[in-house]
Amino acid sequence: MRYLPLTEADRREMLAKIGAKSVDELFRDVPQSARLGGKVAGLPDHASELEVERAFQAYAAKNVSPGSAPLFIGAGAYRHHVPATVDYMIQRGEFLTSYTPYQPEITQGTLQYLFEFQTQVTLLTGMEVANASMYDGSTGAAEAVLMANRVTRRHKALISGGLHPQYRSIIETTAKWEGYSAVVGKADVDGLEDLIASIDKDTSCVVVQNPSFFGHVRDFGKLAEACHAAGALLIVVVTEVVSLGLIKPPGDMGADIVVCEGQSIGNGLGFGGPYVGLFATREKYMRQMPGRLCGETVDADGKRGFVLTLSTREQHIRREKATSNICTNSGLCALAFTIHMALLDEAGFTRLAELNHARAVQLAERLAGVPGASVLNDTFFNEFTVRLAKPAASVVDRLARKGVIAGVPVSRFYP
């Protein structure tokens, strides 16, 4: 099919039909501060396919690839071995059925793996119900706050200083446009933050991360009790889902909503995406959960089958009744997650978590012998915070030149 661009006369006719004077008027809801004033500096207007290919190969060659060097980055993006079986299985037609699961008679593969995915997420998090996935952990965290606001009919969220700064930023952006208050704590470098005293009658939820952005592992049982006593919800964020192979699951701590980034199981780093968000909650809050939920049923012949059970999104119901405007889920990434988890099984997943922690302990012990370096954590899973005698950013740059991808300088998020 050829692409035939519109003529100027075509554009004028279309704009006149909808009552707009120019194409720019179609973007009037976009703030001026978010618009590009002109051309991107240094970007050529056009180039041949071969020229573009060579240019991007040259850009890529400047990077130190995670697969070619020791990698210590973490901070929400993790590189674990993904078996070749995963890539093979996600291409099988039995699973990778037609994209849209609205016709169960032709999408049983998709519906079944989403059902299995939901089951895995509930077992990992210790919760009662999970949806068919979110786009990623950060947007899932923002959706969790919106859900807590709906459940409690309050509009003030307390954000831990141990939450990943990028997750915090997404929540703050959502708060600005949805009209609720996001109260952010100071960077919790030492893992000693106490949020209980800050909870009041206006608090809809408290958002914490475990392990925290700085690597600290905590039990939020008492915080959950304080939240519930005040009528608020506890949201626990997990950026490294492998940690749930060893650490007490958030559901056992009393969490009301759990949001995880599932990238580290079955999915590569991908230069920042696509990732897959895990979202779980208590059954009593199920109808306030964003996204969609797959369920098990029987067909006319009594055979086991799967269907789309709950869809509280605006595409399916009245917009004002929708819990979210998320219009899909990270289907292929969720499939990769499901297959990898099935290959690991419970014992393998626990062993993977044990290995991660053991190697991190070895690293912490070796760093303790490096002059000018000190580990700040008393507790950690597979990452921790190190204080250096000189600016961390310059050390990270020097290590990269030596072929070692070191951690993330805290100054990148807290200048």
Short mmCIF file of C-alpha atoms in Angstrom, two decimals:
data_model
loop_
_atom_site.label_atom_id
_atom_site.label_comp_id
_atom_site.label_asym_id
_atom_site.label_seq_id
_atom_site.Cartn_x
_atom_site.Cartn_y
_atom_site.Cartn_z
CA MET A 1 0.00 0.00 0.00
CA ARG A 2 1.50 3.32 -1.07
CA TYR A 3 1.52 6.31 1.24
CA LEU A 4 0.03 9.34 -0.52
CA PRO A 5 0.50 12.50 1.56
CA LEU A 6 -2.25 15.05 1.75
CA THR A 7 -2.19 18.10 -0.47
CA GLU A 8 -2.49 21.58 0.99
CA ALA A 9 -6.06 21.72 -0.33
CA ASP A 10 -6.86 18.45 1.45
CA ARG A 11 -5.55 19.85 4.72
CA ARG A 12 -7.58 23.05 4.39
CA GLU A 13 -10.74 21.07 3.70
CA MET A 14 -10.23 18.79 6.70
CA LEU A 15 -9.45 21.69 9.04
CA ALA A 16 -12.52 23.59 7.83
CA LYS A 17 -14.67 20.54 8.48
CA ILE A 18 -13.68 20.42 12.16
CA GLY A 19 -13.59 24.18 12.64
CA ALA A 20 -9.84 24.57 13.12
CA LYS A 21 -7.84 27.35 11.50
CA SER A 22 -4.51 25.51 11.49
CA VAL A 23 -2.85 22.23 12.37
CA ASP A 24 -1.30 23.96 15.39
CA GLU A 25 -4.77 24.44 16.86
CA LEU A 26 -5.08 20.65 17.15
CA PHE A 27 -2.28 20.75 19.73
CA ARG A 28 -3.60 23.63 21.85
CA ASP A 29 -3.98 21.33 24.90
CA VAL A 30 -0.22 20.72 24.87
CA PRO A 31 1.48 23.39 27.02
CA GLN A 32 3.73 25.76 25.09
CA SER A 33 6.63 24.77 27.36
CA ALA A 34 6.35 21.20 26.11
CA ARG A 35 6.42 22.11 22.41
CA LEU A 36 9.47 22.17 20.17
CA GLY A 37 10.11 25.69 18.91
CA GLY A 38 11.81 24.67 15.67
CA LYS A 39 14.05 22.06 14.14
CA VAL A 40 16.24 19.91 16.36
CA ALA A 41 19.74 21.36 16.25
CA GLY A 42 22.23 19.20 14.40
CA LEU A 43 19.61 16.81 13.02
CA PRO A 44 19.73 16.55 9.20
CA ASP A 45 16.49 16.93 7.25
CA HIS A 46 16.95 13.66 5.38
CA ALA A 47 19.49 10.95 4.58
CA SER A 48 19.61 7.71 2.62
CA GLU A 49 18.93 4.39 4.35
CA LEU A 50 22.59 3.42 4.12
CA GLU A 51 23.71 6.74 5.63
CA VAL A 52 21.25 6.42 8.51
CA GLU A 53 22.35 2.83 9.17
CA ARG A 54 26.02 3.80 9.27
CA ALA A 55 25.32 6.82 11.48
CA PHE A 56 23.48 4.74 14.08
CA GLN A 57 26.13 2.03 13.99
CA ALA A 58 28.68 4.73 14.81
CA TYR A 59 26.50 5.97 17.69
CA ALA A 60 26.12 2.42 19.04
CA ALA A 61 29.87 1.83 18.87
CA LYS A 62 30.36 4.64 21.41
CA ASN A 63 28.43 2.68 24.05
CA VAL A 64 29.91 0.07 26.37
CA SER A 65 27.44 -2.77 25.94
CA PRO A 66 26.15 -4.56 29.07
CA GLY A 67 26.91 -7.84 27.36
CA SER A 68 30.55 -6.96 26.83
CA ALA A 69 31.58 -5.68 30.25
CA PRO A 70 30.99 -6.23 33.99
CA LEU A 71 27.70 -4.49 34.81
CA PHE A 72 26.86 -2.96 38.19
CA ILE A 73 24.22 -0.39 37.21
CA GLY A 74 21.00 -1.64 38.85
CA ALA A 75 18.81 1.21 40.14
CA GLY A 76 15.71 -0.16 38.42
CA ALA A 77 17.27 -1.91 35.40
CA TYR A 78 18.92 -5.32 35.82
CA ARG A 79 20.72 -7.75 33.57
CA HIS A 80 20.12 -11.42 34.39
CA HIS A 81 20.69 -14.36 32.10
CA VAL A 82 17.62 -15.09 29.97
CA PRO A 83 17.58 -18.68 28.64
CA ALA A 84 17.38 -19.06 24.85
CA THR A 85 14.23 -21.12 25.44
CA VAL A 86 12.37 -17.92 26.36
CA ASP A 87 13.00 -16.26 22.99
CA TYR A 88 11.97 -19.45 21.18
CA MET A 89 8.80 -20.00 23.19
CA ILE A 90 7.47 -16.42 22.92
CA GLN A 91 7.35 -16.89 19.14
CA ARG A 92 5.22 -20.02 19.29
CA GLY A 93 1.81 -19.56 17.74
CA GLU A 94 0.13 -21.40 20.63
CA PHE A 95 1.05 -18.47 22.90
CA LEU A 96 1.57 -15.53 20.60
CA THR A 97 -1.98 -15.60 19.27
CA SER A 98 -3.80 -12.64 17.77
CA TYR A 99 -3.09 -9.48 19.70
CA THR A 100 -6.54 -8.46 20.88
CA PRO A 101 -8.03 -10.91 23.41
CA TYR A 102 -11.65 -9.79 22.96
CA GLN A 103 -12.57 -12.88 20.92
CA PRO A 104 -11.69 -15.77 23.25
CA GLU A 105 -12.45 -18.40 20.63
CA ILE A 106 -9.31 -17.36 18.70
CA THR A 107 -7.09 -15.98 21.47
CA GLN A 108 -6.87 -18.80 24.01
CA GLY A 109 -3.07 -18.72 23.90
CA THR A 110 -2.88 -15.06 24.90
CA LEU A 111 -5.61 -15.39 27.52
CA GLN A 112 -4.07 -18.49 29.09
CA TYR A 113 -0.59 -17.05 29.51
CA LEU A 114 -2.05 -13.83 30.93
CA PHE A 115 -4.02 -15.93 33.42
CA GLU A 116 -0.81 -17.79 34.34
CA PHE A 117 1.06 -14.47 34.55
CA GLN A 118 -1.51 -13.09 36.99
CA THR A 119 -1.20 -16.22 39.12
CA GLN A 120 2.59 -15.90 39.23
CA VAL A 121 2.37 -12.23 40.24
CA THR A 122 -0.02 -12.96 43.12
CA LEU A 123 2.27 -15.75 44.40
CA LEU A 124 5.36 -13.54 44.17
CA THR A 125 3.81 -10.52 45.89
CA GLY A 126 1.68 -12.35 48.46
CA MET A 127 -1.43 -10.57 47.22
CA GLU A 128 -4.89 -11.85 46.24
CA VAL A 129 -5.38 -10.57 42.71
CA ALA A 130 -3.23 -9.17 39.90
CA ASN A 131 -3.97 -7.58 36.54
CA ALA A 132 -2.69 -8.57 33.11
CA SER A 133 0.30 -6.18 33.45
CA MET A 134 1.07 -2.49 33.16
CA TYR A 135 3.44 -0.71 30.78
CA ASP A 136 6.20 -0.63 33.41
CA GLY A 137 6.80 -0.24 37.14
CA SER A 138 7.00 3.57 37.17
CA THR A 139 3.67 4.25 35.47
CA GLY A 140 2.20 1.43 37.53
CA ALA A 141 3.24 3.30 40.69
CA ALA A 142 1.40 6.42 39.51
CA GLU A 143 -1.66 4.30 38.72
CA ALA A 144 -1.48 2.81 42.22
CA VAL A 145 -1.67 6.28 43.80
CA LEU A 146 -4.68 7.17 41.63
CA MET A 147 -6.32 3.91 42.72
CA ALA A 148 -5.67 4.67 46.39
CA ASN A 149 -7.23 8.12 45.93
CA ARG A 150 -10.36 6.49 44.49
CA VAL A 151 -10.58 3.90 47.26
CA THR A 152 -10.08 6.33 50.16
CA ARG A 153 -11.66 9.40 48.52
CA ARG A 154 -8.64 11.36 49.69
CA HIS A 155 -6.06 13.28 47.68
CA LYS A 156 -2.75 13.33 49.52
CA ALA A 157 0.02 10.80 48.93
CA LEU A 158 3.14 10.46 51.10
CA ILE A 159 6.14 9.47 48.97
CA SER A 160 9.12 7.81 50.62
CA GLY A 161 12.58 9.27 50.12
CA GLY A 162 13.63 5.70 49.32
CA LEU A 163 11.46 5.55 46.19
CA HIS A 164 13.27 5.56 42.86
CA PRO A 165 13.51 9.24 41.76
CA GLN A 166 12.14 8.43 38.30
CA TYR A 167 9.11 6.70 39.84
CA ARG A 168 8.67 9.71 42.11
CA SER A 169 8.82 12.02 39.10
CA ILE A 170 6.04 10.12 37.31
CA ILE A 171 3.87 10.33 40.43
CA GLU A 172 4.54 14.07 40.75
CA THR A 173 3.66 14.65 37.10
CA THR A 174 0.42 12.72 37.51
CA ALA A 175 -0.36 14.66 40.70
CA LYS A 176 0.03 17.95 38.87
CA TRP A 177 -2.54 17.09 36.22
CA GLU A 178 -4.89 14.97 38.34
CA GLY A 179 -5.08 17.56 41.12
CA TYR A 180 -3.79 15.68 44.15
CA SER A 181 -0.92 16.37 46.53
CA ALA A 182 2.29 14.34 46.48
CA VAL A 183 4.37 14.99 49.61
CA VAL A 184 7.92 13.74 48.98
CA GLY A 185 10.36 12.84 51.75
CA LYS A 186 14.07 13.66 51.74
CA ALA A 187 16.45 11.21 50.08
CA ASP A 188 16.61 8.27 52.51
CA VAL A 189 20.27 7.40 52.00
CA ASP A 190 20.63 5.67 55.38
CA GLY A 191 17.33 3.74 55.33
CA LEU A 192 16.14 5.23 58.64
CA GLU A 193 13.09 7.12 57.38
CA ASP A 194 9.99 7.06 59.61
CA LEU A 195 6.80 7.97 57.75
CA ILE A 196 4.29 7.01 60.46
CA ALA A 197 4.29 10.45 62.11
CA SER A 198 3.45 12.10 58.77
CA ILE A 199 0.21 10.15 58.21
CA ASP A 200 -2.93 12.20 58.86
CA LYS A 201 -6.66 12.17 58.09
CA ASP A 202 -6.06 13.52 54.58
CA THR A 203 -3.53 10.86 53.59
CA SER A 204 -4.77 8.50 50.89
CA CYS A 205 -1.64 6.36 50.72
CA VAL A 206 2.00 5.96 51.63
CA VAL A 207 4.34 4.86 48.82
CA VAL A 208 7.53 2.98 49.78
CA GLN A 209 10.06 0.85 47.93
CA ASN A 210 11.62 -2.43 49.04
CA PRO A 211 14.54 -2.81 48.58
CA SER A 212 14.77 0.97 48.46
CA PHE A 213 16.48 3.00 45.74
CA PHE A 214 19.55 3.02 48.00
CA GLY A 215 19.32 -0.75 48.51
CA HIS A 216 17.97 -0.93 52.07
CA VAL A 217 15.65 -3.85 52.93
CA ARG A 218 12.91 -3.15 55.48
CA ASP A 219 9.80 -4.74 56.96
CA PHE A 220 6.89 -2.33 56.55
CA GLY A 221 4.48 -4.24 58.80
CA LYS A 222 4.20 -1.45 61.40
CA LEU A 223 3.82 1.18 58.69
CA ALA A 224 0.96 -0.85 57.18
CA GLU A 225 -0.77 -0.97 60.58
CA ALA A 226 -0.41 2.80 60.96
CA CYS A 227 -1.79 3.39 57.46
CA HIS A 228 -4.83 1.20 58.09
CA ALA A 229 -5.50 2.82 61.48
CA ALA A 230 -5.66 6.19 59.70
CA GLY A 231 -7.79 4.87 56.81
CA ALA A 232 -4.94 5.09 54.31
CA LEU A 233 -3.45 2.45 52.01
CA LEU A 234 0.15 1.18 51.83
CA ILE A 235 1.68 0.92 48.36
CA VAL A 236 4.91 -1.08 48.09
CA VAL A 237 7.08 -0.71 44.98
CA VAL A 238 9.61 -3.37 43.98
CA THR A 239 12.01 -2.44 41.17
CA GLU A 240 13.99 -5.72 41.29
CA VAL A 241 11.45 -8.53 41.19
CA VAL A 242 14.14 -11.18 41.75
CA SER A 243 14.38 -9.92 45.35
CA LEU A 244 10.98 -11.53 46.04
CA GLY A 245 12.73 -14.89 45.86
CA LEU A 246 14.26 -14.16 49.28
CA ILE A 247 12.62 -11.14 50.87
CA LYS A 248 9.31 -11.24 52.74
CA PRO A 249 6.59 -10.45 50.15
CA PRO A 250 4.79 -7.10 50.51
CA GLY A 251 1.44 -8.85 50.96
CA ASP A 252 2.74 -10.50 54.14
CA MET A 253 3.70 -7.06 55.44
CA GLY A 254 0.14 -5.79 55.03
CA ALA A 255 0.51 -3.93 51.74
CA ASP A 256 -2.73 -2.95 49.98
CA ILE A 257 -1.23 -2.44 46.52
CA VAL A 258 2.03 -3.85 45.16
CA VAL A 259 3.72 -2.55 42.03
CA CYS A 260 6.80 -4.22 40.55
CA GLU A 261 9.06 -3.79 37.56
CA GLY A 262 9.22 -7.24 35.96
CA GLN A 263 11.98 -6.52 33.41
CA SER A 264 14.64 -8.56 35.19
CA ILE A 265 12.77 -11.82 34.52
CA GLY A 266 12.66 -12.87 30.85
CA ASN A 267 13.43 -9.44 29.43
CA GLY A 268 16.65 -7.71 28.45
CA LEU A 269 17.66 -4.15 29.33
CA GLY A 270 16.64 -2.92 25.87
CA PHE A 271 18.19 0.53 26.45
CA GLY A 272 15.31 1.41 28.77
CA GLY A 273 12.38 -0.57 27.41
CA PRO A 274 9.96 -2.01 26.66
CA TYR A 275 9.47 -3.24 30.22
CA VAL A 276 6.56 -4.87 32.04
CA GLY A 277 4.76 -3.61 35.13
CA LEU A 278 3.32 -6.01 37.71
CA PHE A 279 0.28 -4.77 39.61
CA ALA A 280 -1.40 -6.64 42.48
CA THR A 281 -3.90 -5.74 45.18
CA ARG A 282 -6.46 -7.07 47.66
CA GLU A 283 -9.58 -8.69 46.23
CA LYS A 284 -11.84 -6.09 47.85
CA TYR A 285 -10.18 -3.38 45.74
CA MET A 286 -10.23 -5.38 42.50
CA ARG A 287 -12.79 -3.19 40.71
CA GLN A 288 -10.65 -0.12 41.30
CA MET A 289 -7.60 -1.76 39.73
CA PRO A 290 -6.41 -0.28 36.41
CA GLY A 291 -6.01 -2.35 33.26
CA ARG A 292 -7.69 -5.68 32.70
CA LEU A 293 -7.97 -9.11 34.26
CA CYS A 294 -8.23 -12.55 32.64
CA GLY A 295 -10.21 -15.36 34.22
CA GLU A 296 -10.80 -19.09 33.86
CA THR A 297 -14.13 -20.53 32.71
CA VAL A 298 -15.58 -23.47 30.76
CA ASP A 299 -16.91 -23.47 27.20
CA ALA A 300 -20.20 -24.89 25.90
CA ASP A 301 -18.70 -28.38 25.97
CA GLY A 302 -17.48 -28.03 29.54
CA LYS A 303 -13.83 -27.70 28.55
CA ARG A 304 -11.46 -25.39 30.42
CA GLY A 305 -11.05 -21.99 28.78
CA PHE A 306 -10.00 -18.40 29.46
CA VAL A 307 -11.75 -15.07 28.95
CA LEU A 308 -11.29 -11.38 29.59
CA THR A 309 -13.16 -11.08 32.89
CA LEU A 310 -12.72 -7.47 33.97
CA SER A 311 -11.86 -4.37 31.94
CA THR A 312 -12.18 -1.12 33.84
CA ARG A 313 -10.61 0.99 31.11
CA GLU A 314 -12.16 3.78 29.13
CA GLN A 315 -12.21 1.83 25.86
CA HIS A 316 -14.74 -0.60 27.32
CA ILE A 317 -16.90 1.46 29.66
CA ARG A 318 -18.03 5.06 30.05
CA ARG A 319 -14.99 7.27 30.26
CA GLU A 320 -16.00 8.89 33.54
CA LYS A 321 -16.35 5.43 35.11
CA ALA A 322 -12.98 4.14 33.90
CA THR A 323 -10.22 3.56 36.46
CA SER A 324 -7.47 4.31 33.95
CA ASN A 325 -6.79 5.29 30.36
CA ILE A 326 -4.26 2.49 29.90
CA CYS A 327 -5.43 0.88 26.66
CA THR A 328 -3.44 -2.33 26.59
CA ASN A 329 -0.74 -4.21 28.50
CA SER A 330 2.88 -5.26 27.93
CA GLY A 331 1.77 -8.52 26.36
CA LEU A 332 4.97 -9.83 24.79
CA CYS A 333 7.11 -8.84 27.79
CA ALA A 334 4.55 -10.44 30.12
CA LEU A 335 4.76 -13.64 28.05
CA ALA A 336 8.56 -13.64 28.32
CA PHE A 337 8.25 -13.09 32.08
CA THR A 338 5.76 -15.96 32.41
CA ILE A 339 7.85 -18.42 30.42
CA HIS A 340 11.06 -17.56 32.28
CA MET A 341 9.29 -17.92 35.65
CA ALA A 342 7.86 -21.29 34.57
CA LEU A 343 11.35 -22.46 33.55
CA LEU A 344 12.83 -21.38 36.89
CA ASP A 345 9.96 -22.69 39.05
CA GLU A 346 9.90 -21.83 42.76
CA ALA A 347 13.14 -23.61 43.64
CA GLY A 348 15.05 -22.10 40.72
CA PHE A 349 13.74 -18.62 41.43
CA THR A 350 14.81 -18.87 45.08
CA ARG A 351 18.23 -20.14 44.01
CA LEU A 352 18.59 -17.20 41.60
CA ALA A 353 17.77 -14.79 44.42
CA GLU A 354 20.26 -16.52 46.77
CA LEU A 355 22.98 -16.31 44.14
CA ASN A 356 22.29 -12.59 43.59
CA HIS A 357 22.54 -11.84 47.28
CA ALA A 358 25.67 -13.95 47.78
CA ARG A 359 27.52 -12.21 44.94
CA ALA A 360 26.47 -8.80 46.29
CA VAL A 361 27.85 -9.77 49.73
CA GLN A 362 31.15 -10.74 48.10
CA LEU A 363 31.33 -7.39 46.34
CA ALA A 364 30.53 -5.46 49.53
CA GLU A 365 33.28 -7.32 51.38
CA ARG A 366 35.85 -6.57 48.67
CA LEU A 367 34.85 -2.89 48.48
CA ALA A 368 35.35 -2.63 52.25
CA GLY A 369 39.05 -3.11 51.57
CA VAL A 370 39.26 -0.33 48.98
CA PRO A 371 40.67 2.93 50.45
CA GLY A 372 38.15 5.76 50.26
CA ALA A 373 35.12 3.49 49.66
CA SER A 374 32.52 2.58 52.28
CA VAL A 375 29.26 0.64 51.98
CA LEU A 376 26.41 2.51 53.71
CA ASN A 377 23.96 -0.37 54.01
CA ASP A 378 23.37 -2.67 56.97
CA THR A 379 20.86 -4.60 54.83
CA PHE A 380 20.66 -5.14 51.08
CA PHE A 381 19.62 -7.68 48.45
CA ASN A 382 21.77 -7.36 45.33
CA GLU A 383 22.67 -3.65 45.31
CA PHE A 384 23.80 -1.12 47.86
CA THR A 385 25.05 2.46 48.21
CA VAL A 386 28.75 3.23 48.31
CA ARG A 387 30.25 6.51 49.55
CA LEU A 388 33.49 7.50 47.82
CA ALA A 389 36.22 9.93 48.74
CA LYS A 390 35.78 11.73 45.40
CA PRO A 391 32.76 12.59 43.18
CA ALA A 392 31.08 9.34 42.12
CA ALA A 393 30.22 10.56 38.61
CA SER A 394 33.88 11.00 37.63
CA VAL A 395 34.73 7.56 39.06
CA VAL A 396 31.93 5.97 37.03
CA ASP A 397 33.22 7.68 33.86
CA ARG A 398 36.78 6.47 34.49
CA LEU A 399 35.62 2.91 35.09
CA ALA A 400 33.61 2.99 31.85
CA ARG A 401 36.79 3.92 29.98
CA LYS A 402 38.40 0.85 31.56
CA GLY A 403 35.54 -1.39 30.38
CA VAL A 404 33.61 -1.63 33.66
CA ILE A 405 30.02 -0.37 33.84
CA ALA A 406 29.81 0.86 37.42
CA GLY A 407 26.79 1.96 39.44
CA VAL A 408 24.61 5.03 39.02
CA PRO A 409 25.93 8.24 40.64
CA VAL A 410 23.35 9.54 43.10
CA SER A 411 24.18 13.05 41.86
CA ARG A 412 22.41 12.14 38.62
CA PHE A 413 19.11 12.23 40.53
CA TYR A 414 20.04 14.45 43.48
CA PRO A 415 22.43 17.14 42.13
#
